[in-house]
Amino acid sequence: MGRIRFADRLALARTERAARDALRPRRVIEGREGTRVLVDGRPLVNFCGNDYLGLGQHLDLVAALQEGAAWHGVGSTGSALVCGHHAEHAALEKDFAQWLGYERGLYFGSGYQANLAVMQSLLAEGDVCVQDKLNHACLLDGARLSGAELKRYPHGDVEAAMRQLMSRREGAAMLATDGVFSMDGDQAPLADLALVARAQDALLYVDDAHGIGVLGPEGRGSLAVASLGAREVPLLLLPLGKAFGGQGAMLLGSTALVEHVAETARPYLFTTAPAPAMAAAMRASLKLVRKEAWRRAKLMSLVMRFRRGAAARGLPLQESFTPIQPLVLGDNASALAASKALEAAGFLVAAIRPPTVPEGQARLRITLSADHAEADIDGLLEALARAVNDSPAPIPA
Ligand SMILES: *Cc1c(COP(=O)(O)O)cnc(C)c1O
């Protein structure tokens, strides 16, 4: 057999993706004002962004970013361990650690990178990493990169998690879960998982990308809702690209854990530190997240309005009480058709397909924001009822 040519391989893969409605061209957002986006010259109401609190364009954040850039420049000029770790990063780490009662914080350029770093530096061959099957892709990728054995338990099944830990008593063990599941919007059984982790001497690691800012008093996230803290969850990741309206991710933990990651994680060592101005903007965001409880209250009232309206129209809702409200439609073609119909009606809701969700569970992942108005929700519900109920494909329960 001769060498395979990339041109041939790629053409074949593309044909195969096209055949199962899995092509994923990027849409260009030509402009944005809150939940209003301009796509192909048309204004649409965005119902698939993660700016849950509507902070992404807040003047305080914009001013902090501009001022940060004026003082420190745009780039950080180096990796964190060489010369890229600035006072703004250090201040942000301190703010977060103090807020949630952890010893140390470590600011990464992205959540994806942080998960690779945590797992790669803490786990090794001979260890086990037990994870919920619906965890975010980067937790799975991180475990794979670490060389540890990856075991995945059925979604939310605490007893299965327990069994998987018990079946593997040698080596170090990590139990890792999303706080709020990114494609389903439901919440992990954190209190029970904490008991399992304690009983099995496993390190509980929670990625609260979609809970932080949104849930609990001051937006303290999934841990606050479950009455857990640094003792039960020794390692916590808070991606800041969602409710915080910015970029990067904050890792919180003990000094020993966090320092180890900072000094040994290849995805932290061999990358340029994030912009100091972004750290400044995220400090401004933290102040608003804590103080402006009305954003959470409004968001939750919109979530309830959406759920009531969807139930009244017979739309297939999931058990989610977060701003992530998926409508699972099944095959890729149905999800694409619904997304297209919504766009024609003035709403941007991307069709989420495998590998982001399991095969046969393509969906509209509808996300709400404190920036939406009640009339937006009502308009979306009307358009959804037409788009989904008119679709020829059957809707699985
Ligand atoms: C979005 C997300 C990430 C990735 O964070 P980025 O900063 O976007 O790289 C990690 N974990 C979860 C659960 C997420 O939803």
JSON list of N, CA and C in Angstrom, two decimals, residues 86-124:
[
{"chain": "A", "resi": 86, "resn": "HIS", "atom": "N", "xyz": [1.64, 38.87, 34.90]},
{"chain": "A", "resi": 86, "resn": "HIS", "atom": "CA", "xyz": [1.59, 40.28, 35.30]},
{"chain": "A", "resi": 86, "resn": "HIS", "atom": "C", "xyz": [0.78, 40.48, 36.58]},
{"chain": "A", "resi": 87, "resn": "ALA", "atom": "N", "xyz": [0.89, 41.69, 37.12]},
{"chain": "A", "resi": 87, "resn": "ALA", "atom": "CA", "xyz": [0.16, 42.03, 38.34]},
{"chain": "A", "resi": 87, "resn": "ALA", "atom": "C", "xyz": [-1.35, 41.84, 38.16]},
{"chain": "A", "resi": 88, "resn": "GLU", "atom": "N", "xyz": [-1.86, 42.12, 36.96]},
{"chain": "A", "resi": 88, "resn": "GLU", "atom": "CA", "xyz": [-3.31, 41.95, 36.72]},
{"chain": "A", "resi": 88, "resn": "GLU", "atom": "C", "xyz": [-3.72, 40.49, 36.85]},
{"chain": "A", "resi": 89, "resn": "HIS", "atom": "N", "xyz": [-2.89, 39.58, 36.36]},
{"chain": "A", "resi": 89, "resn": "HIS", "atom": "CA", "xyz": [-3.19, 38.15, 36.51]},
{"chain": "A", "resi": 89, "resn": "HIS", "atom": "C", "xyz": [-3.19, 37.77, 37.99]},
{"chain": "A", "resi": 90, "resn": "ALA", "atom": "N", "xyz": [-2.15, 38.22, 38.69]},
{"chain": "A", "resi": 90, "resn": "ALA", "atom": "CA", "xyz": [-2.01, 37.87, 40.11]},
{"chain": "A", "resi": 90, "resn": "ALA", "atom": "C", "xyz": [-3.20, 38.40, 40.91]},
{"chain": "A", "resi": 91, "resn": "ALA", "atom": "N", "xyz": [-3.64, 39.63, 40.58]},
{"chain": "A", "resi": 91, "resn": "ALA", "atom": "CA", "xyz": [-4.76, 40.22, 41.31]},
{"chain": "A", "resi": 91, "resn": "ALA", "atom": "C", "xyz": [-6.05, 39.44, 41.04]},
{"chain": "A", "resi": 92, "resn": "LEU", "atom": "N", "xyz": [-6.23, 39.03, 39.79]},
{"chain": "A", "resi": 92, "resn": "LEU", "atom": "CA", "xyz": [-7.43, 38.26, 39.45]},
{"chain": "A", "resi": 92, "resn": "LEU", "atom": "C", "xyz": [-7.44, 36.92, 40.19]},
{"chain": "A", "resi": 93, "resn": "GLU", "atom": "N", "xyz": [-6.28, 36.26, 40.24]},
{"chain": "A", "resi": 93, "resn": "GLU", "atom": "CA", "xyz": [-6.19, 34.98, 40.94]},
{"chain": "A", "resi": 93, "resn": "GLU", "atom": "C", "xyz": [-6.53, 35.15, 42.42]},
{"chain": "A", "resi": 94, "resn": "LYS", "atom": "N", "xyz": [-6.05, 36.23, 42.98]},
{"chain": "A", "resi": 94, "resn": "LYS", "atom": "CA", "xyz": [-6.31, 36.49, 44.40]},
{"chain": "A", "resi": 94, "resn": "LYS", "atom": "C", "xyz": [-7.80, 36.78, 44.64]},
{"chain": "A", "resi": 95, "resn": "ASP", "atom": "N", "xyz": [-8.39, 37.59, 43.78]},
{"chain": "A", "resi": 95, "resn": "ASP", "atom": "CA", "xyz": [-9.81, 37.92, 43.90]},
{"chain": "A", "resi": 95, "resn": "ASP", "atom": "C", "xyz": [-10.67, 36.66, 43.92]},
{"chain": "A", "resi": 96, "resn": "PHE", "atom": "N", "xyz": [-10.41, 35.78, 42.98]},
{"chain": "A", "resi": 96, "resn": "PHE", "atom": "CA", "xyz": [-11.23, 34.57, 42.88]},
{"chain": "A", "resi": 96, "resn": "PHE", "atom": "C", "xyz": [-11.01, 33.64, 44.06]},
{"chain": "A", "resi": 97, "resn": "ALA", "atom": "N", "xyz": [-9.75, 33.48, 44.46]},
{"chain": "A", "resi": 97, "resn": "ALA", "atom": "CA", "xyz": [-9.46, 32.57, 45.57]},
{"chain": "A", "resi": 97, "resn": "ALA", "atom": "C", "xyz": [-10.15, 33.07, 46.84]},
{"chain": "A", "resi": 98, "resn": "GLN", "atom": "N", "xyz": [-10.06, 34.35, 47.08]},
{"chain": "A", "resi": 98, "resn": "GLN", "atom": "CA", "xyz": [-10.70, 34.92, 48.28]},
{"chain": "A", "resi": 98, "resn": "GLN", "atom": "C", "xyz": [-12.21, 34.78, 48.21]},
{"chain": "A", "resi": 99, "resn": "TRP", "atom": "N", "xyz": [-12.76, 35.04, 47.05]},
{"chain": "A", "resi": 99, "resn": "TRP", "atom": "CA", "xyz": [-14.22, 35.00, 46.88]},
{"chain": "A", "resi": 99, "resn": "TRP", "atom": "C", "xyz": [-14.76, 33.63, 47.26]},
{"chain": "A", "resi": 100, "resn": "LEU", "atom": "N", "xyz": [-14.12, 32.57, 46.78]},
{"chain": "A", "resi": 100, "resn": "LEU", "atom": "CA", "xyz": [-14.70, 31.24, 46.97]},
{"chain": "A", "resi": 100, "resn": "LEU", "atom": "C", "xyz": [-14.00, 30.42, 48.04]},
{"chain": "A", "resi": 101, "resn": "GLY", "atom": "N", "xyz": [-13.07, 31.03, 48.76]},
{"chain": "A", "resi": 101, "resn": "GLY", "atom": "CA", "xyz": [-12.47, 30.33, 49.89]},
{"chain": "A", "resi": 101, "resn": "GLY", "atom": "C", "xyz": [-11.45, 29.27, 49.52]},
{"chain": "A", "resi": 102, "resn": "TYR", "atom": "N", "xyz": [-10.68, 29.51, 48.49]},
{"chain": "A", "resi": 102, "resn": "TYR", "atom": "CA", "xyz": [-9.59, 28.60, 48.12]},
{"chain": "A", "resi": 102, "resn": "TYR", "atom": "C", "xyz": [-8.25, 29.28, 48.41]},
{"chain": "A", "resi": 103, "resn": "GLU", "atom": "N", "xyz": [-7.20, 28.46, 48.57]},
{"chain": "A", "resi": 103, "resn": "GLU", "atom": "CA", "xyz": [-5.89, 29.04, 48.87]},
{"chain": "A", "resi": 103, "resn": "GLU", "atom": "C", "xyz": [-5.30, 29.78, 47.67]},
{"chain": "A", "resi": 104, "resn": "ARG", "atom": "N", "xyz": [-5.45, 29.14, 46.49]},
{"chain": "A", "resi": 104, "resn": "ARG", "atom": "CA", "xyz": [-4.75, 29.71, 45.33]},
{"chain": "A", "resi": 104, "resn": "ARG", "atom": "C", "xyz": [-5.59, 29.66, 44.07]},
{"chain": "A", "resi": 105, "resn": "GLY", "atom": "N", "xyz": [-5.30, 30.59, 43.18]},
{"chain": "A", "resi": 105, "resn": "GLY", "atom": "CA", "xyz": [-5.90, 30.59, 41.85]},
{"chain": "A", "resi": 105, "resn": "GLY", "atom": "C", "xyz": [-4.84, 30.55, 40.78]},
{"chain": "A", "resi": 106, "resn": "LEU", "atom": "N", "xyz": [-5.20, 30.04, 39.61]},
{"chain": "A", "resi": 106, "resn": "LEU", "atom": "CA", "xyz": [-4.27, 30.03, 38.48]},
{"chain": "A", "resi": 106, "resn": "LEU", "atom": "C", "xyz": [-5.07, 30.35, 37.22]},
{"chain": "A", "resi": 107, "resn": "TYR", "atom": "N", "xyz": [-4.71, 31.44, 36.56]},
{"chain": "A", "resi": 107, "resn": "TYR", "atom": "CA", "xyz": [-5.47, 31.93, 35.41]},
{"chain": "A", "resi": 107, "resn": "TYR", "atom": "C", "xyz": [-4.89, 31.39, 34.11]},
{"chain": "A", "resi": 108, "resn": "PHE", "atom": "N", "xyz": [-5.73, 30.72, 33.36]},
{"chain": "A", "resi": 108, "resn": "PHE", "atom": "CA", "xyz": [-5.36, 30.15, 32.06]},
{"chain": "A", "resi": 108, "resn": "PHE", "atom": "C", "xyz": [-5.97, 30.95, 30.92]},
{"chain": "A", "resi": 109, "resn": "GLY", "atom": "N", "xyz": [-5.39, 30.80, 29.73]},
{"chain": "A", "resi": 109, "resn": "GLY", "atom": "CA", "xyz": [-5.94, 31.47, 28.55]},
{"chain": "A", "resi": 109, "resn": "GLY", "atom": "C", "xyz": [-7.26, 30.90, 28.08]},
{"chain": "A", "resi": 110, "resn": "SER", "atom": "N", "xyz": [-7.54, 29.63, 28.42]},
{"chain": "A", "resi": 110, "resn": "SER", "atom": "CA", "xyz": [-8.84, 29.05, 28.06]},
{"chain": "A", "resi": 110, "resn": "SER", "atom": "C", "xyz": [-9.15, 27.87, 28.96]},
{"chain": "A", "resi": 111, "resn": "GLY", "atom": "N", "xyz": [-10.42, 27.53, 29.03]},
{"chain": "A", "resi": 111, "resn": "GLY", "atom": "CA", "xyz": [-10.86, 26.39, 29.83]},
{"chain": "A", "resi": 111, "resn": "GLY", "atom": "C", "xyz": [-10.37, 25.08, 29.24]},
{"chain": "A", "resi": 112, "resn": "TYR", "atom": "N", "xyz": [-10.36, 25.01, 27.94]},
{"chain": "A", "resi": 112, "resn": "TYR", "atom": "CA", "xyz": [-9.88, 23.79, 27.28]},
{"chain": "A", "resi": 112, "resn": "TYR", "atom": "C", "xyz": [-8.44, 23.50, 27.69]},
{"chain": "A", "resi": 113, "resn": "GLN", "atom": "N", "xyz": [-7.65, 24.55, 27.61]},
{"chain": "A", "resi": 113, "resn": "GLN", "atom": "CA", "xyz": [-6.24, 24.43, 27.96]},
{"chain": "A", "resi": 113, "resn": "GLN", "atom": "C", "xyz": [-6.09, 24.06, 29.44]},
{"chain": "A", "resi": 114, "resn": "ALA", "atom": "N", "xyz": [-6.90, 24.65, 30.29]},
{"chain": "A", "resi": 114, "resn": "ALA", "atom": "CA", "xyz": [-6.81, 24.39, 31.73]},
{"chain": "A", "resi": 114, "resn": "ALA", "atom": "C", "xyz": [-7.09, 22.92, 32.03]},
{"chain": "A", "resi": 115, "resn": "ASN", "atom": "N", "xyz": [-8.08, 22.35, 31.36]},
{"chain": "A", "resi": 115, "resn": "ASN", "atom": "CA", "xyz": [-8.40, 20.94, 31.62]},
{"chain": "A", "resi": 115, "resn": "ASN", "atom": "C", "xyz": [-7.30, 20.01, 31.16]},
{"chain": "A", "resi": 116, "resn": "LEU", "atom": "N", "xyz": [-6.71, 20.33, 30.02]},
{"chain": "A", "resi": 116, "resn": "LEU", "atom": "CA", "xyz": [-5.57, 19.52, 29.58]},
{"chain": "A", "resi": 116, "resn": "LEU", "atom": "C", "xyz": [-4.44, 19.63, 30.62]},
{"chain": "A", "resi": 117, "resn": "ALA", "atom": "N", "xyz": [-4.23, 20.83, 31.12]},
{"chain": "A", "resi": 117, "resn": "ALA", "atom": "CA", "xyz": [-3.13, 21.08, 32.05]},
{"chain": "A", "resi": 117, "resn": "ALA", "atom": "C", "xyz": [-3.34, 20.34, 33.37]},
{"chain": "A", "resi": 118, "resn": "VAL", "atom": "N", "xyz": [-4.52, 20.45, 33.93]},
{"chain": "A", "resi": 118, "resn": "VAL", "atom": "CA", "xyz": [-4.81, 19.83, 35.22]},
{"chain": "A", "resi": 118, "resn": "VAL", "atom": "C", "xyz": [-4.57, 18.32, 35.15]},
{"chain": "A", "resi": 119, "resn": "MET", "atom": "N", "xyz": [-5.15, 17.71, 34.13]},
{"chain": "A", "resi": 119, "resn": "MET", "atom": "CA", "xyz": [-5.07, 16.24, 34.07]},
{"chain": "A", "resi": 119, "resn": "MET", "atom": "C", "xyz": [-3.67, 15.78, 33.72]},
{"chain": "A", "resi": 120, "resn": "GLN", "atom": "N", "xyz": [-3.04, 16.50, 32.79]},
{"chain": "A", "resi": 120, "resn": "GLN", "atom": "CA", "xyz": [-1.71, 16.08, 32.37]},
{"chain": "A", "resi": 120, "resn": "GLN", "atom": "C", "xyz": [-0.70, 16.20, 33.51]},
{"chain": "A", "resi": 121, "resn": "SER", "atom": "N", "xyz": [-0.88, 17.19, 34.37]},
{"chain": "A", "resi": 121, "resn": "SER", "atom": "CA", "xyz": [0.13, 17.38, 35.40]},
{"chain": "A", "resi": 121, "resn": "SER", "atom": "C", "xyz": [-0.17, 16.58, 36.67]},
{"chain": "A", "resi": 122, "resn": "LEU", "atom": "N", "xyz": [-1.44, 16.27, 36.93]},
{"chain": "A", "resi": 122, "resn": "LEU", "atom": "CA", "xyz": [-1.76, 15.56, 38.18]},
{"chain": "A", "resi": 122, "resn": "LEU", "atom": "C", "xyz": [-1.85, 14.05, 38.00]},
{"chain": "A", "resi": 123, "resn": "LEU", "atom": "N", "xyz": [-2.21, 13.60, 36.80]},
{"chain": "A", "resi": 123, "resn": "LEU", "atom": "CA", "xyz": [-2.42, 12.17, 36.59]},
{"chain": "A", "resi": 123, "resn": "LEU", "atom": "C", "xyz": [-1.28, 11.56, 35.79]},
{"chain": "A", "resi": 124, "resn": "ALA", "atom": "N", "xyz": [-1.10, 10.26, 35.97]},
{"chain": "A", "resi": 124, "resn": "ALA", "atom": "CA", "xyz": [-0.06, 9.56, 35.22]},
{"chain": "A", "resi": 124, "resn": "ALA", "atom": "C", "xyz": [-0.54, 8.15, 34.93]}
]
